[in-house]
PDB file of C-alpha atoms in Angstrom:
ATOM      1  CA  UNK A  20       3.964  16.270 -10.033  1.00 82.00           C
ATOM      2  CA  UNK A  21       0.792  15.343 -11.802  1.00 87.00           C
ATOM      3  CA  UNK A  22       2.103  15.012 -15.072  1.00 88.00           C
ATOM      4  CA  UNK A  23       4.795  12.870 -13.806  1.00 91.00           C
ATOM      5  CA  UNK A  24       2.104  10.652 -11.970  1.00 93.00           C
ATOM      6  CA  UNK A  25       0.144  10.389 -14.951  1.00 93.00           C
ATOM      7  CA  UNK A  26       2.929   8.591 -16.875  1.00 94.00           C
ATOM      8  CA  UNK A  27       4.307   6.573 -13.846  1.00 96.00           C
ATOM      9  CA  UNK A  28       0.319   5.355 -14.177  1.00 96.00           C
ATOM     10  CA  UNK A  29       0.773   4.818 -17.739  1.00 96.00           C
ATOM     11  CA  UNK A  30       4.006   2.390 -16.966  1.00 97.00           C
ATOM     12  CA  UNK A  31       2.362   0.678 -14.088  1.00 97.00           C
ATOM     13  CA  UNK A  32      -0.397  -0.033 -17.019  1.00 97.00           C
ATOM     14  CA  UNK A  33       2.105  -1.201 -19.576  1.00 95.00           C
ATOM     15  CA  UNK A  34       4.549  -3.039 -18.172  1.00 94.00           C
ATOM     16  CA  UNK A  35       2.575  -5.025 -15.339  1.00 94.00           C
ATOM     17  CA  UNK A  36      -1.287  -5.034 -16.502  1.00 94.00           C
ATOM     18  CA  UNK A  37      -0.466  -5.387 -20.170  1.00 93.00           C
ATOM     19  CA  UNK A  38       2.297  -8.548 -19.434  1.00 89.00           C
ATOM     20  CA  UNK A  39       0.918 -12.113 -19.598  1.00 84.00           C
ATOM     21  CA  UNK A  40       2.219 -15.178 -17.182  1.00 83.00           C
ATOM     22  CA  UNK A  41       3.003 -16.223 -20.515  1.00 84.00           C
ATOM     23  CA  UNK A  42       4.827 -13.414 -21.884  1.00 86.00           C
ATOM     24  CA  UNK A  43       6.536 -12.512 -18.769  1.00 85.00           C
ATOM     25  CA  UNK A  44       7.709 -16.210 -18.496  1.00 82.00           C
ATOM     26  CA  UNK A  45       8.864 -16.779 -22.209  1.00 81.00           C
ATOM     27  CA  UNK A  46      10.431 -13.095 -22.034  1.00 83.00           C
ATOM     28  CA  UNK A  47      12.860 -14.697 -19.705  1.00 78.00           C
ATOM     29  CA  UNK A  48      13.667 -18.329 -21.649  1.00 71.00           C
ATOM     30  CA  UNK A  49      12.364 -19.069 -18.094  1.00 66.00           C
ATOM     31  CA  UNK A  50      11.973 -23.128 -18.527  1.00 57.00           C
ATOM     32  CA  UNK A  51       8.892 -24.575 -16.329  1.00 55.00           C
ATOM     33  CA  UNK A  52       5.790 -27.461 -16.842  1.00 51.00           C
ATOM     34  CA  UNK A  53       3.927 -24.774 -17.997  1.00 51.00           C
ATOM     35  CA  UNK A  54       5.750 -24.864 -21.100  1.00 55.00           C
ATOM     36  CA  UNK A  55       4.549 -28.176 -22.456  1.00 51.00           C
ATOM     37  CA  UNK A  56       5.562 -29.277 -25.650  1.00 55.00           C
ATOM     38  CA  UNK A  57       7.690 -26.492 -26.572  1.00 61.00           C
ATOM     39  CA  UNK A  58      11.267 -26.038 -27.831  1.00 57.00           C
ATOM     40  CA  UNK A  59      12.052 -22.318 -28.208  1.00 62.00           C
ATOM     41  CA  UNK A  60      14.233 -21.693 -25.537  1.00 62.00           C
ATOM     42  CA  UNK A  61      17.482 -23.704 -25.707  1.00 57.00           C
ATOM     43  CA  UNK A  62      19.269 -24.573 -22.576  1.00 60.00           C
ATOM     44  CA  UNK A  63      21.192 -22.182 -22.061  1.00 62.00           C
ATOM     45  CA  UNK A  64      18.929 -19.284 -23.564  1.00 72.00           C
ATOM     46  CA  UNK A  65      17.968 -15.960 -21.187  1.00 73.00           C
ATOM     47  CA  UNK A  66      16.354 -14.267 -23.316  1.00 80.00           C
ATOM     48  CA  UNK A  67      13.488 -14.994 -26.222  1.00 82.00           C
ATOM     49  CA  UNK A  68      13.634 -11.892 -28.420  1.00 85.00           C
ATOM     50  CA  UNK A  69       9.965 -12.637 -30.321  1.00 88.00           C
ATOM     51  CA  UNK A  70       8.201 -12.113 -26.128  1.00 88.00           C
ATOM     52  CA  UNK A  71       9.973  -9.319 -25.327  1.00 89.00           C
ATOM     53  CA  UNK A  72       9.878  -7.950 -28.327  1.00 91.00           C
ATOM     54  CA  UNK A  73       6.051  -8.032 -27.869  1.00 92.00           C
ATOM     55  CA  UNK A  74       5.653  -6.911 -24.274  1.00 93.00           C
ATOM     56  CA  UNK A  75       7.796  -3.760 -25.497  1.00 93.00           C
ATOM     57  CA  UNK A  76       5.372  -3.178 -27.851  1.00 94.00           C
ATOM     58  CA  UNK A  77       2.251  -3.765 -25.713  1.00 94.00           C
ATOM     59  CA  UNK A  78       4.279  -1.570 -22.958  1.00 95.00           C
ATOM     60  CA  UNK A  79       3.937   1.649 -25.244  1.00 95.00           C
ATOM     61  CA  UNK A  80       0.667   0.807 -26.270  1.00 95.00           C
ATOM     62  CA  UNK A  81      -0.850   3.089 -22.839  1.00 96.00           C
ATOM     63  CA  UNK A  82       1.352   5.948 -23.755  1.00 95.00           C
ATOM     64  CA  UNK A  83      -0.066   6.566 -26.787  1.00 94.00           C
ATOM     65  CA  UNK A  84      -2.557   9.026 -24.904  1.00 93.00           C
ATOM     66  CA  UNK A  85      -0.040  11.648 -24.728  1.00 91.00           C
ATOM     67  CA  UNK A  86      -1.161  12.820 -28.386  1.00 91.00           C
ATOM     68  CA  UNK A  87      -4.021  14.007 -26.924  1.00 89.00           C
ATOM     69  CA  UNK A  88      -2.270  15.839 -23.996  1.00 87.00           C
ATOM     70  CA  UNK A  89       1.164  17.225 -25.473  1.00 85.00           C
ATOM     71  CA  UNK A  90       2.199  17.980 -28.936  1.00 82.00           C
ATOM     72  CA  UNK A  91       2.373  14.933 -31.991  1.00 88.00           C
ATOM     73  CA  UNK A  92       6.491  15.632 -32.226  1.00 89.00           C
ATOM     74  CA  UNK A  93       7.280  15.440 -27.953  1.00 88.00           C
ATOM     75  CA  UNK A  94       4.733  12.379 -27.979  1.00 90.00           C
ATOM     76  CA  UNK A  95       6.397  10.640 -30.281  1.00 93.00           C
ATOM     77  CA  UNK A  96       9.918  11.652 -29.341  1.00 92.00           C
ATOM     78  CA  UNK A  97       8.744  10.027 -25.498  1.00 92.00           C
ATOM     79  CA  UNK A  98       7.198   6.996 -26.910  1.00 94.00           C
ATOM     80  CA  UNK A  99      10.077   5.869 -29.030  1.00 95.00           C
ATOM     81  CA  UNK A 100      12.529   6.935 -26.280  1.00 94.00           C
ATOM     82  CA  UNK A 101      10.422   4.834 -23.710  1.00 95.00           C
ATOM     83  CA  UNK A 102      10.331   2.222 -26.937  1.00 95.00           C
ATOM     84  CA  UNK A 103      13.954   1.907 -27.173  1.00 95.00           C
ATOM     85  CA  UNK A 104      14.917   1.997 -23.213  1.00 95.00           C
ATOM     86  CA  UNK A 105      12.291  -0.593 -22.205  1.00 94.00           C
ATOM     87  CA  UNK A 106      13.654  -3.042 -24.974  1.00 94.00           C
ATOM     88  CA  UNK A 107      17.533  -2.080 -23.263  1.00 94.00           C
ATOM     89  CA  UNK A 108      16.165  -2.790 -20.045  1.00 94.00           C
ATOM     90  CA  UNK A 109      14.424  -5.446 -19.910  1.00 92.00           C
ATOM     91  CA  UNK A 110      17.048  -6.930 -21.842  1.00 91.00           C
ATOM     92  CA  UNK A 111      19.608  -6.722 -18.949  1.00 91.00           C
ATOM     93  CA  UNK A 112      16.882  -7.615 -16.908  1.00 89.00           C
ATOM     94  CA  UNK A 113      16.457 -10.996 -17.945  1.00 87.00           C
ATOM     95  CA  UNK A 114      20.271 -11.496 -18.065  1.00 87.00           C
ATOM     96  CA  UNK A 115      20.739 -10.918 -14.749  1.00 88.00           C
ATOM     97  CA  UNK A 116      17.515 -12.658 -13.925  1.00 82.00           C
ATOM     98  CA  UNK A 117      19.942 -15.928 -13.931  1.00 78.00           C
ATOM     99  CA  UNK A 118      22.451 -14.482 -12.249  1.00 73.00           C
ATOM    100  CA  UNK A 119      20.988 -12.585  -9.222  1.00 76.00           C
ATOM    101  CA  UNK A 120      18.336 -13.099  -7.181  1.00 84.00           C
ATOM    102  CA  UNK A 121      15.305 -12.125  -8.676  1.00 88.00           C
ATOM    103  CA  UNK A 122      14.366  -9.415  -6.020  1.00 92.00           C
ATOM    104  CA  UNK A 123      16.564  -7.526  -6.401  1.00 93.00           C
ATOM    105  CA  UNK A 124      16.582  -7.503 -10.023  1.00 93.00           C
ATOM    106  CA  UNK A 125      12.973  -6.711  -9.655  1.00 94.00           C
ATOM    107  CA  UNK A 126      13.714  -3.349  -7.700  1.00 95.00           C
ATOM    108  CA  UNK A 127      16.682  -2.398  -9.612  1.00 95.00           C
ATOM    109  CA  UNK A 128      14.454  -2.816 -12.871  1.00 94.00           C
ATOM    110  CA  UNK A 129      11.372  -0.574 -11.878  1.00 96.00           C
ATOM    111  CA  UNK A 130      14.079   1.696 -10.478  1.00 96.00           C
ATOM    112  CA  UNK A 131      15.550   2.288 -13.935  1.00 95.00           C
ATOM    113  CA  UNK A 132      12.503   2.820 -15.349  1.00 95.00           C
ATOM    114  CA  UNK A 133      11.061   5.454 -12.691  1.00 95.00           C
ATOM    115  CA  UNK A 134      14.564   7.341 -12.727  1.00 94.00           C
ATOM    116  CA  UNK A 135      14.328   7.364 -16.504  1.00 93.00           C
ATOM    117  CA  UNK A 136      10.319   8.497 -16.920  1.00 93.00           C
ATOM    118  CA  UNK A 137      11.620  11.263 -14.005  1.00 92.00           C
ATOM    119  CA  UNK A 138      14.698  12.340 -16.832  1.00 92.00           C
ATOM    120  CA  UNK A 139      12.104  12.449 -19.940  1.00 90.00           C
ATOM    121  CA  UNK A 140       9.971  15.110 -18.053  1.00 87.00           C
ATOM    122  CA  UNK A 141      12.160  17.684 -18.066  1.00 86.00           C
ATOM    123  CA  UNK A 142      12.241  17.671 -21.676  1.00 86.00           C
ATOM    124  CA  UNK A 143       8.593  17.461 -22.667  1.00 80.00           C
ATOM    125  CA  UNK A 144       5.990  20.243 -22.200  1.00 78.00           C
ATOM    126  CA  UNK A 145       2.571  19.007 -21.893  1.00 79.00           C
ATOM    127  CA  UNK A 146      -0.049  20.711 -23.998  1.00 72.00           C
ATOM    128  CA  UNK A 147      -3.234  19.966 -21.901  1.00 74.00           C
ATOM    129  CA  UNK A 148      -4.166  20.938 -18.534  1.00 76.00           C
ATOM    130  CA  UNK A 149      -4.856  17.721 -16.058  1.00 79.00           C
ATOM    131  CA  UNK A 150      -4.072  19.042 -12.585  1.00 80.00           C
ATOM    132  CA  UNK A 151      -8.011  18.314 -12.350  1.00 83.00           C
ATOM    133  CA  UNK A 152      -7.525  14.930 -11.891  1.00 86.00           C
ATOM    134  CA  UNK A 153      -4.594  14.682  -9.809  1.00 90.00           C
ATOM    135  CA  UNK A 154      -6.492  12.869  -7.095  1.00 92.00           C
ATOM    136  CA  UNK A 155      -8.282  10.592  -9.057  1.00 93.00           C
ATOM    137  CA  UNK A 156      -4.391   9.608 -10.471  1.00 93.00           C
ATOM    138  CA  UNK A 157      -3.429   9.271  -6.798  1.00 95.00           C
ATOM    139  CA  UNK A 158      -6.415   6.870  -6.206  1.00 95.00           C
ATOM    140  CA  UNK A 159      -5.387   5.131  -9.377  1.00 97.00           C
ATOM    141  CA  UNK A 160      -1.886   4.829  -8.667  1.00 97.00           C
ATOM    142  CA  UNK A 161      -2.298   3.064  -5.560  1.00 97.00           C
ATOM    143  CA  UNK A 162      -5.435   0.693  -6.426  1.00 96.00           C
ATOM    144  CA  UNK A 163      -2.340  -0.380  -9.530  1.00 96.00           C
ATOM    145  CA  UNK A 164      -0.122  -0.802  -7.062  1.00 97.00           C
ATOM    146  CA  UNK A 165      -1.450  -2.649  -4.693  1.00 95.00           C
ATOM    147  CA  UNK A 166      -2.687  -5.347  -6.725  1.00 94.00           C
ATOM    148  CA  UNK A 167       0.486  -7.088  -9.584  1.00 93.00           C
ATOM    149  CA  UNK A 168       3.573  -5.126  -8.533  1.00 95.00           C
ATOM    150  CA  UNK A 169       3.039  -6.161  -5.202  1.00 95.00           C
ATOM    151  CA  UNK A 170       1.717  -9.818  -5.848  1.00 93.00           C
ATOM    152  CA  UNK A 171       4.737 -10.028  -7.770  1.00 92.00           C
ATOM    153  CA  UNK A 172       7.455  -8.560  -5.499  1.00 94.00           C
ATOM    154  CA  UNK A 173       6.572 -11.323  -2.953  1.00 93.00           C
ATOM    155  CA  UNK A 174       6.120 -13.964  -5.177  1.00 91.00           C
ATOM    156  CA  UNK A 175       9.831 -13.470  -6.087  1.00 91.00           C
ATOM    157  CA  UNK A 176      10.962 -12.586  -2.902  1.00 92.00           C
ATOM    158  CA  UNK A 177       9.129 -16.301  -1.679  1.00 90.00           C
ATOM    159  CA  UNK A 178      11.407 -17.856  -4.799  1.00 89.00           C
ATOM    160  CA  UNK A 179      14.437 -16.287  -3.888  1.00 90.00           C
ATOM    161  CA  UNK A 180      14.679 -17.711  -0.405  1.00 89.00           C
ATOM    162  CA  UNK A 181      12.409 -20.885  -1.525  1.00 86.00           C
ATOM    163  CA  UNK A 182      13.603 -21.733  -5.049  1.00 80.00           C
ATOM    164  CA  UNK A 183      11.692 -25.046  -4.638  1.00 78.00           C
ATOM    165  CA  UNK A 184       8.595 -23.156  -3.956  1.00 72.00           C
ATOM    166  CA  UNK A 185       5.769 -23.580  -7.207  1.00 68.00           C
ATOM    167  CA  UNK A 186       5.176 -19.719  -8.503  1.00 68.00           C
ATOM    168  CA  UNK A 187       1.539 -18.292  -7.839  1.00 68.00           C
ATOM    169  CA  UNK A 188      -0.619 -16.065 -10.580  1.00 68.00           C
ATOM    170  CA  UNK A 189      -2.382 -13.313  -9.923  1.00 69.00           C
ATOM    171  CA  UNK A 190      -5.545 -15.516  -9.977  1.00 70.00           C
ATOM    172  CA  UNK A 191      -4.738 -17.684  -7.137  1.00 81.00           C
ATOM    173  CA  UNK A 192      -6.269 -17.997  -4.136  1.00 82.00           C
ATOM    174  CA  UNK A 193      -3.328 -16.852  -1.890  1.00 80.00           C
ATOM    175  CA  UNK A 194      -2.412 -13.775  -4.502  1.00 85.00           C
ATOM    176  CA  UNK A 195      -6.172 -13.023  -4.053  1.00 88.00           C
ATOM    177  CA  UNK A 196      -6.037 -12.739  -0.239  1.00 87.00           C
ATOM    178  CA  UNK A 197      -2.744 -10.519  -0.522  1.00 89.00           C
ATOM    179  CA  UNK A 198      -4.442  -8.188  -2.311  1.00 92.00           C
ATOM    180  CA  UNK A 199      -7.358  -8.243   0.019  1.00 92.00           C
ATOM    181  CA  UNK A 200      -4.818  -7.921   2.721  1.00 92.00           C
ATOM    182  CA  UNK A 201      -3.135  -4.940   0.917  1.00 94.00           C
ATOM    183  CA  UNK A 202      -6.347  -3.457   0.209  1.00 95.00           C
ATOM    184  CA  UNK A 203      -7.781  -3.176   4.054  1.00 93.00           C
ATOM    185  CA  UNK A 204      -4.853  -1.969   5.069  1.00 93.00           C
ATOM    186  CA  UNK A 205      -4.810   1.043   2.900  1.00 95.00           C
ATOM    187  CA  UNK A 206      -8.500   1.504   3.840  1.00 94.00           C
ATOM    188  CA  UNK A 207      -7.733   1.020   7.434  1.00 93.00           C
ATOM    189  CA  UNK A 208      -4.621   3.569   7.475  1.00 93.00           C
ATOM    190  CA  UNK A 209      -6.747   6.258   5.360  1.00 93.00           C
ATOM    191  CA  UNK A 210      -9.189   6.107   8.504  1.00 93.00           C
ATOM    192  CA  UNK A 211      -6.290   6.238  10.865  1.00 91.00           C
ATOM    193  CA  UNK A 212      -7.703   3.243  12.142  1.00 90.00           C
ATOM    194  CA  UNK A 213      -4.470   1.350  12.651  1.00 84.00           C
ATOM    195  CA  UNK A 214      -5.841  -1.241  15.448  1.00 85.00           C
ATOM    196  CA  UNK A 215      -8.002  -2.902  12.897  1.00 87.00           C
ATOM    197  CA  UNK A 216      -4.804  -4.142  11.092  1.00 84.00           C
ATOM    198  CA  UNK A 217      -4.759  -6.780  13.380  1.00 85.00           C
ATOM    199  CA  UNK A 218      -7.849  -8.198  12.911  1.00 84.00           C
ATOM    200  CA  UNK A 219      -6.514  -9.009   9.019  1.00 82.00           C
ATOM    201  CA  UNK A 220      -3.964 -10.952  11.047  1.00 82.00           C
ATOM    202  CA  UNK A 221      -5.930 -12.507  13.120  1.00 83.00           C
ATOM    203  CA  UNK A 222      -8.395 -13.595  10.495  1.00 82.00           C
ATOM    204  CA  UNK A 223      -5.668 -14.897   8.341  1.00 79.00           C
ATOM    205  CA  UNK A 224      -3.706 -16.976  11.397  1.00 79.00           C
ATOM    206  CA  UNK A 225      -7.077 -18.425  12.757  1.00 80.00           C
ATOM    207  CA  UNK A 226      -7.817 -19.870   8.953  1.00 75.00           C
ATOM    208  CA  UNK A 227      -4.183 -21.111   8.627  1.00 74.00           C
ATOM    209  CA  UNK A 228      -4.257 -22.618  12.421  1.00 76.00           C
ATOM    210  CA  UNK A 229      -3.462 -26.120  11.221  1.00 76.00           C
ATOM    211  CA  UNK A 230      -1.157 -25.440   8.190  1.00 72.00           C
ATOM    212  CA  UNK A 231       0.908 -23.326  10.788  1.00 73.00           C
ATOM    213  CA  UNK A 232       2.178 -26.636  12.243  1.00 76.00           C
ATOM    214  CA  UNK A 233       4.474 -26.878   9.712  1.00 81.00           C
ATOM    215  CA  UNK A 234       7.727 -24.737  10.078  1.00 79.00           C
ATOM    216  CA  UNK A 235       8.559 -23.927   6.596  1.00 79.00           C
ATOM    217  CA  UNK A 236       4.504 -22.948   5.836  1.00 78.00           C
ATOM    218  CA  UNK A 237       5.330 -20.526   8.767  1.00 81.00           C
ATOM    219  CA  UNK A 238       7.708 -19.174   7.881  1.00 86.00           C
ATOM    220  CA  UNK A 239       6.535 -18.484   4.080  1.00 85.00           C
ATOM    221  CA  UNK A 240       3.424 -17.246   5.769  1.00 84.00           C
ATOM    222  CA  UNK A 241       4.926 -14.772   8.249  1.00 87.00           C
ATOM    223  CA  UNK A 242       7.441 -13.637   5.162  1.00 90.00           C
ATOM    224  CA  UNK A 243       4.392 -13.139   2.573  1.00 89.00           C
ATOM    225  CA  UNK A 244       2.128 -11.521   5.141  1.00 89.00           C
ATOM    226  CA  UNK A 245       4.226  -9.280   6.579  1.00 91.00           C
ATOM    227  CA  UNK A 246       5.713  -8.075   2.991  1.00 93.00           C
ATOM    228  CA  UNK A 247       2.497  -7.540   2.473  1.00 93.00           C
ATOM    229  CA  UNK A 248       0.829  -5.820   5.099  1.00 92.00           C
ATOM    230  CA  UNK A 249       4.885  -2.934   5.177  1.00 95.00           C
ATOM    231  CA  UNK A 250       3.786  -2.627   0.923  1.00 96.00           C
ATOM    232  CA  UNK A 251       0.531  -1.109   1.443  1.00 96.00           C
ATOM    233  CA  UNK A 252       1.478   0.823   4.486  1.00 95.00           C
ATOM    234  CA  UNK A 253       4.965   1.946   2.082  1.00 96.00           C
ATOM    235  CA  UNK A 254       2.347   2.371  -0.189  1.00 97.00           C
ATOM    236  CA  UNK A 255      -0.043   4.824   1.806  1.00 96.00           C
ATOM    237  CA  UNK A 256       3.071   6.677   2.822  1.00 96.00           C
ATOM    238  CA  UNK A 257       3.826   7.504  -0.615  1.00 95.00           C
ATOM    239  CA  UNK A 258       0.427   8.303  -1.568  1.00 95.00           C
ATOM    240  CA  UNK A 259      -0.076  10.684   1.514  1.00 93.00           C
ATOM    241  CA  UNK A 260       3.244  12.569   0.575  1.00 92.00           C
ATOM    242  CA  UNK A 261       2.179  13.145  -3.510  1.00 87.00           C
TER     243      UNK A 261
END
């Protein structure tokens, strides 16, 4: 289990903290104000091979500790494998991305890649002994997880039900406060201190009081917080049962 935690941390690294707005955007052909000037996407383009090209590379690029922890030939044989999948992948990924809601996509594509990391394992013998620092991985694993996959599950779950709706970065201020949110709720659930869960809620309602008039704030609101709030308990779960 620990050697398959160590590379699920290695993807987590890759394909999330290692992916610009930018890249992630342009990957896609995806067509916004943020693209100012620029023609490189045509109309009816999904794809732009020269950013996905690049995030495949920069994907690999955490993987490249398994020299040090398995031998040169199954280290290279997993990192071109890994290589050539991501580029398949993500490829389908953003044709579908126009086709499907994004959500689901979303799932379907981290899916792939977890079932597919799970395959490689069982044809790889690691070298190095690392069971020492399984629970440091754990704690790693979910501090990763808590803060871009989930910012950006809900920010395309809030565009597939409000395609109007402007898409947030990691950077701003209500992505901050999700992770926040995410954050005390892990803390909370480690101390079995469940109650306090609703003082996040409260906090959060009380500041939003006036915007709350509104019915389609909300309902974004309830949707975002409460996606939040069942990802880091999901979250917990998951690392309570590693």
């Amino acid at each position: 289990m620990v050697n398959y935690l160590l590379l699920i941390v290695l993807h987590l690294l890759g394909d999330f903290y290692l992916q610009t707005t930018k890249v992630a955007r342009c990957k896609n052909a995806k067509k916004s104000s943020a693209c100012g000037k620029c023609k490189k996407c045509g109309k009816h383009s999904w794809v732009n091979w020269k950013y996905l090209m690049l995030h495949s590379l920069l994907y690999i690029a955490p993987f490249v500790v398994l020299y040090f922890i398995m031998g040169a030939v199954y280290a290279t044989a997993m990192i071109t494998v890994l290589w050539v999948t991501h580029i398949l992948i993500d490829t389908g990924t953003c044709y579908f991305n126009r086709k499907n809601k994004q959500t689901l996509v979303f799932l379907a594509d981290q899916a792939l890649y977890i079932g597919m990391i799970g395959l490689l394992l069982r044809f790889v013998t690691f070298s190095c002994y690392i069971d020492d620092y399984y629970v440091a991985l754990k704690v790693v694993f979910v501090g990763l997880m808590l803060l871009m996959p989930c910012s950006i599950l809900i920010n395309k779950l809030l565009q597939d039900i409000y395609p109007e709706s402007e898409e947030m970065g990691i950077f701003d201020i209500g992505s901050m406060i999700g992770i926040m949110e995410r954050i005390l709720t892990v803390i909370f659930a480690y101390f079995d201190n469940f109650p306090a869960v609703a003082i996040i809620i409260t906090i959060k309602t009380w500041a939003r009081t006036n915007d709350l008039k509104e019915s389609e704030f909300r309902n974004k609101y309830l949707l975002g917080t409460l996606t939040s709030m069942v990802l880091a308990l999901v979250i917990f779960i998951i690392y309570k049962l590693l």
